[in-house]
């Protein structure tokens, strides 16, 4: 089972009610939403860390 689906089940939410059908394919919108939010949150954390702790490439180029 996919990690976002497992995480939703761990907090006792029924994943079977979080689906829709598109082009004869069953899509779990709950799992997709958790996956997208997880990616956005980590991107924000990465950008904030890059602003706070920038890499100094001049040191790398001198050596």
PDB file of N, CA, C and O in Angstrom:
ATOM      1  N   UNK A   1       0.844  -1.177   0.000  1.00  0.00           N
ATOM      2  CA  UNK A   1       0.000   0.000   0.000  1.00  0.00           C
ATOM      3  C   UNK A   1       0.891   1.243   0.000  1.00  0.00           C
ATOM      4  O   UNK A   1       1.923   1.284   0.643  1.00  0.00           O
ATOM      5  N   UNK A   2       0.469   2.251  -0.717  1.00  0.00           N
ATOM      6  CA  UNK A   2       1.239   3.496  -0.847  1.00  0.00           C
ATOM      7  C   UNK A   2       1.301   4.226   0.501  1.00  0.00           C
ATOM      8  O   UNK A   2       0.328   4.223   1.261  1.00  0.00           O
ATOM      9  N   UNK A   3       2.451   4.853   0.796  1.00  0.00           N
ATOM     10  CA  UNK A   3       2.588   5.548   2.094  1.00  0.00           C
ATOM     11  C   UNK A   3       1.519   6.598   2.378  1.00  0.00           C
ATOM     12  O   UNK A   3       1.043   6.671   3.516  1.00  0.00           O
ATOM     13  N   UNK A   4       1.100   7.434   1.398  1.00  0.00           N
ATOM     14  CA  UNK A   4       0.035   8.391   1.746  1.00  0.00           C
ATOM     15  C   UNK A   4      -1.274   7.704   2.153  1.00  0.00           C
ATOM     16  O   UNK A   4      -1.956   8.148   3.068  1.00  0.00           O
ATOM     17  N   UNK A   5      -1.593   6.602   1.489  1.00  0.00           N
ATOM     18  CA  UNK A   5      -2.819   5.864   1.821  1.00  0.00           C
ATOM     19  C   UNK A   5      -2.692   5.268   3.216  1.00  0.00           C
ATOM     20  O   UNK A   5      -3.631   5.317   4.018  1.00  0.00           O
ATOM     21  N   UNK A   6      -1.535   4.713   3.528  1.00  0.00           N
ATOM     22  CA  UNK A   6      -1.315   4.129   4.856  1.00  0.00           C
ATOM     23  C   UNK A   6      -1.418   5.194   5.937  1.00  0.00           C
ATOM     24  O   UNK A   6      -1.988   4.963   7.001  1.00  0.00           O
ATOM     25  N   UNK A   7      -0.882   6.384   5.670  1.00  0.00           N
ATOM     26  CA  UNK A   7      -0.936   7.470   6.646  1.00  0.00           C
ATOM     27  C   UNK A   7      -2.390   7.890   6.900  1.00  0.00           C
ATOM     28  O   UNK A   7      -2.776   8.148   8.042  1.00  0.00           O
ATOM     29  N   UNK A   8      -3.192   7.937   5.847  1.00  0.00           N
ATOM     30  CA  UNK A   8      -4.604   8.287   6.011  1.00  0.00           C
ATOM     31  C   UNK A   8      -5.318   7.216   6.833  1.00  0.00           C
ATOM     32  O   UNK A   8      -6.125   7.532   7.719  1.00  0.00           O
ATOM     33  N   UNK A   9      -5.014   5.959   6.565  1.00  0.00           N
ATOM     34  CA  UNK A   9      -5.643   4.887   7.331  1.00  0.00           C
ATOM     35  C   UNK A   9      -5.193   4.906   8.791  1.00  0.00           C
ATOM     36  O   UNK A   9      -5.967   4.560   9.676  1.00  0.00           O
ATOM     37  N   UNK A  10      -3.946   5.288   9.057  1.00  0.00           N
ATOM     38  CA  UNK A  10      -3.441   5.332  10.426  1.00  0.00           C
ATOM     39  C   UNK A  10      -4.181   6.345  11.289  1.00  0.00           C
ATOM     40  O   UNK A  10      -4.229   6.197  12.515  1.00  0.00           O
ATOM     41  N   UNK A  11      -4.743   7.385  10.676  1.00  0.00           N
ATOM     42  CA  UNK A  11      -5.507   8.369  11.460  1.00  0.00           C
ATOM     43  C   UNK A  11      -7.015   8.091  11.371  1.00  0.00           C
ATOM     44  O   UNK A  11      -7.836   8.952  11.614  1.00  0.00           O
ATOM     45  N   UNK A  12      -7.343   6.840  11.024  1.00  0.00           N
ATOM     46  CA  UNK A  12      -8.724   6.328  11.019  1.00  0.00           C
ATOM     47  C   UNK A  12      -9.674   7.084  10.102  1.00  0.00           C
ATOM     48  O   UNK A  12     -10.801   7.413  10.473  1.00  0.00           O
ATOM     49  N   UNK A  13      -9.212   7.383   8.901  1.00  0.00           N
ATOM     50  CA  UNK A  13     -10.078   7.973   7.875  1.00  0.00           C
ATOM     51  C   UNK A  13     -10.334   6.905   6.825  1.00  0.00           C
ATOM     52  O   UNK A  13      -9.413   6.209   6.387  1.00  0.00           O
ATOM     53  N   UNK A  14     -11.582   6.765   6.421  1.00  0.00           N
ATOM     54  CA  UNK A  14     -11.967   5.754   5.432  1.00  0.00           C
ATOM     55  C   UNK A  14     -11.508   6.175   4.040  1.00  0.00           C
ATOM     56  O   UNK A  14     -12.028   7.137   3.476  1.00  0.00           O
ATOM     57  N   UNK A  15     -10.526   5.457   3.481  1.00  0.00           N
ATOM     58  CA  UNK A  15      -9.993   5.825   2.169  1.00  0.00           C
ATOM     59  C   UNK A  15     -10.920   5.422   1.034  1.00  0.00           C
ATOM     60  O   UNK A  15     -10.811   5.946  -0.066  1.00  0.00           O
ATOM     61  N   UNK A  16     -11.841   4.511   1.309  1.00  0.00           N
ATOM     62  CA  UNK A  16     -12.742   4.042   0.247  1.00  0.00           C
ATOM     63  C   UNK A  16     -13.773   5.096  -0.143  1.00  0.00           C
ATOM     64  O   UNK A  16     -14.356   5.021  -1.220  1.00  0.00           O
ATOM     65  N   UNK A  17     -13.961   6.090   0.707  1.00  0.00           N
ATOM     66  CA  UNK A  17     -14.895   7.167   0.363  1.00  0.00           C
ATOM     67  C   UNK A  17     -14.169   8.334  -0.316  1.00  0.00           C
ATOM     68  O   UNK A  17     -14.798   9.311  -0.695  1.00  0.00           O
ATOM     69  N   UNK A  18     -12.852   8.222  -0.487  1.00  0.00           N
ATOM     70  CA  UNK A  18     -12.053   9.312  -1.047  1.00  0.00           C
ATOM     71  C   UNK A  18     -11.584   8.975  -2.466  1.00  0.00           C
ATOM     72  O   UNK A  18     -10.418   9.131  -2.797  1.00  0.00           O
ATOM     73  N   UNK A  19     -12.491   8.499  -3.289  1.00  0.00           N
ATOM     74  CA  UNK A  19     -12.127   8.125  -4.662  1.00  0.00           C
ATOM     75  C   UNK A  19     -13.109   8.736  -5.652  1.00  0.00           C
ATOM     76  O   UNK A  19     -14.241   9.079  -5.308  1.00  0.00           O
ATOM     77  N   UNK A  20     -12.634   8.900  -6.879  1.00  0.00           N
ATOM     78  CA  UNK A  20     -13.509   9.262  -7.981  1.00  0.00           C
ATOM     79  C   UNK A  20     -13.030   8.513  -9.221  1.00  0.00           C
ATOM     80  O   UNK A  20     -11.922   7.983  -9.245  1.00  0.00           O
ATOM     81  N   UNK A  21     -13.876   8.455 -10.231  1.00  0.00           N
ATOM     82  CA  UNK A  21     -13.533   7.742 -11.454  1.00  0.00           C
ATOM     83  C   UNK A  21     -13.302   8.745 -12.561  1.00  0.00           C
ATOM     84  O   UNK A  21     -14.109   9.653 -12.785  1.00  0.00           O
ATOM     85  N   UNK A  22     -12.181   8.603 -13.239  1.00  0.00           N
ATOM     86  CA  UNK A  22     -11.841   9.470 -14.362  1.00  0.00           C
ATOM     87  C   UNK A  22     -11.341   8.586 -15.491  1.00  0.00           C
ATOM     88  O   UNK A  22     -10.375   7.835 -15.312  1.00  0.00           O
ATOM     89  N   UNK A  23     -11.981   8.643 -16.614  1.00  0.00           N
ATOM     90  CA  UNK A  23     -11.588   7.883 -17.793  1.00  0.00           C
ATOM     91  C   UNK A  23     -11.493   6.387 -17.462  1.00  0.00           C
ATOM     92  O   UNK A  23     -10.523   5.713 -17.808  1.00  0.00           O
ATOM     93  N   UNK A  24     -12.498   5.897 -16.767  1.00  0.00           N
ATOM     94  CA  UNK A  24     -12.597   4.494 -16.347  1.00  0.00           C
ATOM     95  C   UNK A  24     -11.471   4.053 -15.414  1.00  0.00           C
ATOM     96  O   UNK A  24     -11.165   2.871 -15.304  1.00  0.00           O
ATOM     97  N   UNK A  25     -10.814   4.995 -14.747  1.00  0.00           N
ATOM     98  CA  UNK A  25      -9.772   4.684 -13.767  1.00  0.00           C
ATOM     99  C   UNK A  25     -10.197   5.238 -12.409  1.00  0.00           C
ATOM    100  O   UNK A  25     -10.662   6.371 -12.311  1.00  0.00           O
ATOM    101  N   UNK A  26     -10.021   4.440 -11.372  1.00  0.00           N
ATOM    102  CA  UNK A  26     -10.346   4.885 -10.024  1.00  0.00           C
ATOM    103  C   UNK A  26      -9.157   5.673  -9.489  1.00  0.00           C
ATOM    104  O   UNK A  26      -8.024   5.199  -9.480  1.00  0.00           O
ATOM    105  N   UNK A  27      -9.419   6.913  -9.060  1.00  0.00           N
ATOM    106  CA  UNK A  27      -8.371   7.795  -8.550  1.00  0.00           C
ATOM    107  C   UNK A  27      -8.660   8.084  -7.083  1.00  0.00           C
ATOM    108  O   UNK A  27      -9.763   8.483  -6.728  1.00  0.00           O
ATOM    109  N   UNK A  28      -7.660   7.879  -6.239  1.00  0.00           N
ATOM    110  CA  UNK A  28      -7.812   8.160  -4.818  1.00  0.00           C
ATOM    111  C   UNK A  28      -7.356   9.592  -4.574  1.00  0.00           C
ATOM    112  O   UNK A  28      -6.162   9.860  -4.465  1.00  0.00           O
ATOM    113  N   UNK A  29      -8.301  10.516  -4.477  1.00  0.00           N
ATOM    114  CA  UNK A  29      -7.938  11.926  -4.322  1.00  0.00           C
ATOM    115  C   UNK A  29      -7.330  12.213  -2.954  1.00  0.00           C
ATOM    116  O   UNK A  29      -6.519  13.121  -2.807  1.00  0.00           O
ATOM    117  N   UNK A  30      -7.664  11.441  -1.945  1.00  0.00           N
ATOM    118  CA  UNK A  30      -7.089  11.654  -0.620  1.00  0.00           C
ATOM    119  C   UNK A  30      -5.590  11.378  -0.617  1.00  0.00           C
ATOM    120  O   UNK A  30      -4.792  12.172  -0.111  1.00  0.00           O
ATOM    121  N   UNK A  31      -5.184  10.263  -1.201  1.00  0.00           N
ATOM    122  CA  UNK A  31      -3.769   9.918  -1.280  1.00  0.00           C
ATOM    123  C   UNK A  31      -2.996  10.886  -2.149  1.00  0.00           C
ATOM    124  O   UNK A  31      -1.867  11.270  -1.822  1.00  0.00           O
ATOM    125  N   UNK A  32      -3.610  11.302  -3.253  1.00  0.00           N
ATOM    126  CA  UNK A  32      -2.948  12.264  -4.138  1.00  0.00           C
ATOM    127  C   UNK A  32      -2.760  13.607  -3.444  1.00  0.00           C
ATOM    128  O   UNK A  32      -1.709  14.242  -3.577  1.00  0.00           O
ATOM    129  N   UNK A  33      -3.750  14.039  -2.694  1.00  0.00           N
ATOM    130  CA  UNK A  33      -3.659  15.311  -1.979  1.00  0.00           C
ATOM    131  C   UNK A  33      -2.560  15.274  -0.919  1.00  0.00           C
ATOM    132  O   UNK A  33      -1.763  16.211  -0.818  1.00  0.00           O
ATOM    133  N   UNK A  34      -2.498  14.195  -0.167  1.00  0.00           N
ATOM    134  CA  UNK A  34      -1.453  14.060   0.849  1.00  0.00           C
ATOM    135  C   UNK A  34      -0.077  14.062   0.188  1.00  0.00           C
ATOM    136  O   UNK A  34       0.862  14.702   0.666  1.00  0.00           O
ATOM    137  N   UNK A  35       0.062  13.366  -0.927  1.00  0.00           N
ATOM    138  CA  UNK A  35       1.336  13.303  -1.646  1.00  0.00           C
ATOM    139  C   UNK A  35       1.769  14.692  -2.134  1.00  0.00           C
ATOM    140  O   UNK A  35       2.922  15.087  -1.964  1.00  0.00           O
ATOM    141  N   UNK A  36       0.850  15.434  -2.712  1.00  0.00           N
ATOM    142  CA  UNK A  36       1.170  16.772  -3.225  1.00  0.00           C
ATOM    143  C   UNK A  36       1.514  17.726  -2.075  1.00  0.00           C
ATOM    144  O   UNK A  36       2.487  18.491  -2.157  1.00  0.00           O
ATOM    145  N   UNK A  37       0.740  17.695  -0.994  1.00  0.00           N
ATOM    146  CA  UNK A  37       1.030  18.559   0.159  1.00  0.00           C
ATOM    147  C   UNK A  37       2.388  18.226   0.773  1.00  0.00           C
ATOM    148  O   UNK A  37       3.141  19.125   1.150  1.00  0.00           O
ATOM    149  N   UNK A  38       2.722  16.952   0.859  1.00  0.00           N
ATOM    150  CA  UNK A  38       4.021  16.534   1.381  1.00  0.00           C
ATOM    151  C   UNK A  38       5.148  17.113   0.531  1.00  0.00           C
ATOM    152  O   UNK A  38       6.128  17.646   1.047  1.00  0.00           O
ATOM    153  N   UNK A  39       4.996  17.051  -0.794  1.00  0.00           N
ATOM    154  CA  UNK A  39       6.021  17.581  -1.702  1.00  0.00           C
ATOM    155  C   UNK A  39       6.163  19.093  -1.570  1.00  0.00           C
ATOM    156  O   UNK A  39       7.283  19.625  -1.552  1.00  0.00           O
ATOM    157  N   UNK A  40       5.051  19.796  -1.454  1.00  0.00           N
ATOM    158  CA  UNK A  40       5.086  21.253  -1.327  1.00  0.00           C
ATOM    159  C   UNK A  40       5.741  21.659  -0.011  1.00  0.00           C
ATOM    160  O   UNK A  40       6.570  22.573   0.027  1.00  0.00           O
ATOM    161  N   UNK A  41       5.404  20.979   1.068  1.00  0.00           N
ATOM    162  CA  UNK A  41       5.982  21.310   2.375  1.00  0.00           C
ATOM    163  C   UNK A  41       7.490  21.101   2.354  1.00  0.00           C
ATOM    164  O   UNK A  41       8.252  21.948   2.833  1.00  0.00           O
ATOM    165  N   UNK A  42       7.976  19.997   1.784  1.00  0.00           N
ATOM    166  CA  UNK A  42       9.415  19.760   1.730  1.00  0.00           C
ATOM    167  C   UNK A  42      10.117  20.755   0.809  1.00  0.00           C
ATOM    168  O   UNK A  42      11.262  21.147   1.069  1.00  0.00           O
ATOM    169  N   UNK A  43       9.454  21.185  -0.254  1.00  0.00           N
ATOM    170  CA  UNK A  43      10.043  22.204  -1.134  1.00  0.00           C
ATOM    171  C   UNK A  43      10.205  23.526  -0.384  1.00  0.00           C
ATOM    172  O   UNK A  43      11.231  24.212  -0.521  1.00  0.00           O
ATOM    173  N   UNK A  44       9.216  23.896   0.417  1.00  0.00           N
ATOM    174  CA  UNK A  44       9.296  25.132   1.198  1.00  0.00           C
ATOM    175  C   UNK A  44      10.419  25.035   2.237  1.00  0.00           C
ATOM    176  O   UNK A  44      11.195  25.983   2.409  1.00  0.00           O
ATOM    177  N   UNK A  45      10.509  23.886   2.913  1.00  0.00           N
ATOM    178  CA  UNK A  45      11.586  23.696   3.890  1.00  0.00           C
ATOM    179  C   UNK A  45      12.944  23.794   3.211  1.00  0.00           C
ATOM    180  O   UNK A  45      13.868  24.429   3.725  1.00  0.00           O
ATOM    181  N   UNK A  46      13.089  23.192   2.042  1.00  0.00           N
ATOM    182  CA  UNK A  46      14.356  23.240   1.303  1.00  0.00           C
ATOM    183  C   UNK A  46      14.712  24.681   0.920  1.00  0.00           C
ATOM    184  O   UNK A  46      15.857  25.107   1.083  1.00  0.00           O
ATOM    185  N   UNK A  47      13.738  25.429   0.417  1.00  0.00           N
ATOM    186  CA  UNK A  47      13.991  26.821   0.015  1.00  0.00           C
ATOM    187  C   UNK A  47      14.368  27.682   1.218  1.00  0.00           C
ATOM    188  O   UNK A  47      15.266  28.529   1.120  1.00  0.00           O
ATOM    189  N   UNK A  48      13.699  27.480   2.337  1.00  0.00           N
ATOM    190  CA  UNK A  48      14.029  28.249   3.538  1.00  0.00           C
ATOM    191  C   UNK A  48      15.433  27.909   4.024  1.00  0.00           C
ATOM    192  O   UNK A  48      16.201  28.798   4.404  1.00  0.00           O
ATOM    193  N   UNK A  49      15.792  26.642   4.003  1.00  0.00           N
ATOM    194  CA  UNK A  49      17.133  26.231   4.436  1.00  0.00           C
ATOM    195  C   UNK A  49      18.195  26.793   3.498  1.00  0.00           C
ATOM    196  O   UNK A  49      19.272  27.210   3.949  1.00  0.00           O
ATOM    197  N   UNK A  50      17.909  26.848   2.201  1.00  0.00           N
ATOM    198  CA  UNK A  50      18.867  27.398   1.233  1.00  0.00           C
ATOM    199  C   UNK A  50      19.067  28.898   1.452  1.00  0.00           C
ATOM    200  O   UNK A  50      20.161  29.419   1.224  1.00  0.00           O
ATOM    201  N   UNK A  51      18.038  29.596   1.877  1.00  0.00           N
ATOM    202  CA  UNK A  51      18.160  31.027   2.165  1.00  0.00           C
ATOM    203  C   UNK A  51      18.924  31.274   3.472  1.00  0.00           C
ATOM    204  O   UNK A  51      19.697  32.206   3.581  1.00  0.00           O
ATOM    205  N   UNK A  52      18.691  30.429   4.454  1.00  0.00           N
ATOM    206  CA  UNK A  52      19.339  30.605   5.755  1.00  0.00           C
ATOM    207  C   UNK A  52      20.792  30.139   5.716  1.00  0.00           C
ATOM    208  O   UNK A  52      21.672  30.765   6.294  1.00  0.00           O
ATOM    209  N   UNK A  53      21.050  29.030   5.029  1.00  0.00           N
ATOM    210  CA  UNK A  53      22.399  28.451   4.960  1.00  0.00           C
ATOM    211  C   UNK A  53      22.861  28.364   3.504  1.00  0.00           C
ATOM    212  O   UNK A  53      22.947  27.272   2.948  1.00  0.00           O
ATOM    213  N   UNK A  54      23.172  29.493   2.886  1.00  0.00           N
ATOM    214  CA  UNK A  54      23.582  29.434   1.471  1.00  0.00           C
ATOM    215  C   UNK A  54      24.961  28.774   1.333  1.00  0.00           C
ATOM    216  O   UNK A  54      25.807  28.860   2.223  1.00  0.00           O
ATOM    217  N   UNK A  55      25.171  28.122   0.202  1.00  0.00           N
ATOM    218  CA  UNK A  55      26.472  27.521  -0.081  1.00  0.00           C
ATOM    219  C   UNK A  55      27.407  28.586  -0.633  1.00  0.00           C
ATOM    220  O   UNK A  55      27.013  29.412  -1.450  1.00  0.00           O
ATOM    221  N   UNK A  56      28.644  28.559  -0.191  1.00  0.00           N
ATOM    222  CA  UNK A  56      29.635  29.504  -0.678  1.00  0.00           C
ATOM    223  C   UNK A  56      30.499  28.780  -1.710  1.00  0.00           C
ATOM    224  O   UNK A  56      31.416  28.043  -1.377  1.00  0.00           O
ATOM    225  N   UNK A  57      30.175  28.971  -2.989  1.00  0.00           N
ATOM    226  CA  UNK A  57      30.878  28.268  -4.060  1.00  0.00           C
ATOM    227  C   UNK A  57      32.284  28.791  -4.293  1.00  0.00           C
ATOM    228  O   UNK A  57      33.087  28.132  -4.937  1.00  0.00           O
ATOM    229  N   UNK A  58      32.615  29.968  -3.788  1.00  0.00           N
ATOM    230  CA  UNK A  58      33.969  30.491  -4.012  1.00  0.00           C
ATOM    231  C   UNK A  58      35.010  29.635  -3.298  1.00  0.00           C
ATOM    232  O   UNK A  58      36.113  29.468  -3.797  1.00  0.00           O
ATOM    233  N   UNK A  59      34.661  29.089  -2.170  1.00  0.00           N
ATOM    234  CA  UNK A  59      35.584  28.211  -1.446  1.00  0.00           C
ATOM    235  C   UNK A  59      35.836  26.950  -2.271  1.00  0.00           C
ATOM    236  O   UNK A  59      36.961  26.471  -2.373  1.00  0.00           O
ATOM    237  N   UNK A  60      34.807  26.420  -2.881  1.00  0.00           N
ATOM    238  CA  UNK A  60      34.947  25.206  -3.679  1.00  0.00           C
ATOM    239  C   UNK A  60      35.813  25.481  -4.910  1.00  0.00           C
ATOM    240  O   UNK A  60      36.651  24.666  -5.293  1.00  0.00           O
ATOM    241  N   UNK A  61      35.632  26.629  -5.553  1.00  0.00           N
ATOM    242  CA  UNK A  61      36.371  26.940  -6.758  1.00  0.00           C
ATOM    243  C   UNK A  61      37.838  27.231  -6.494  1.00  0.00           C
ATOM    244  O   UNK A  61      38.704  26.984  -7.330  1.00  0.00           O
ATOM    245  N   UNK A  62      38.174  27.761  -5.332  1.00  0.00           N
ATOM    246  CA  UNK A  62      39.561  28.104  -5.011  1.00  0.00           C
ATOM    247  C   UNK A  62      40.387  26.844  -4.770  1.00  0.00           C
ATOM    248  O   UNK A  62      41.540  26.757  -5.172  1.00  0.00           O
ATOM    249  N   UNK A  63      39.797  25.864  -4.115  1.00  0.00           N
ATOM    250  CA  UNK A  63      40.551  24.629  -3.795  1.00  0.00           C
ATOM    251  C   UNK A  63      40.816  23.858  -5.001  1.00  0.00           C
ATOM    252  O   UNK A  63      40.943  23.426  -5.857  1.00  0.00           O
TER     253      UNK A  63
END
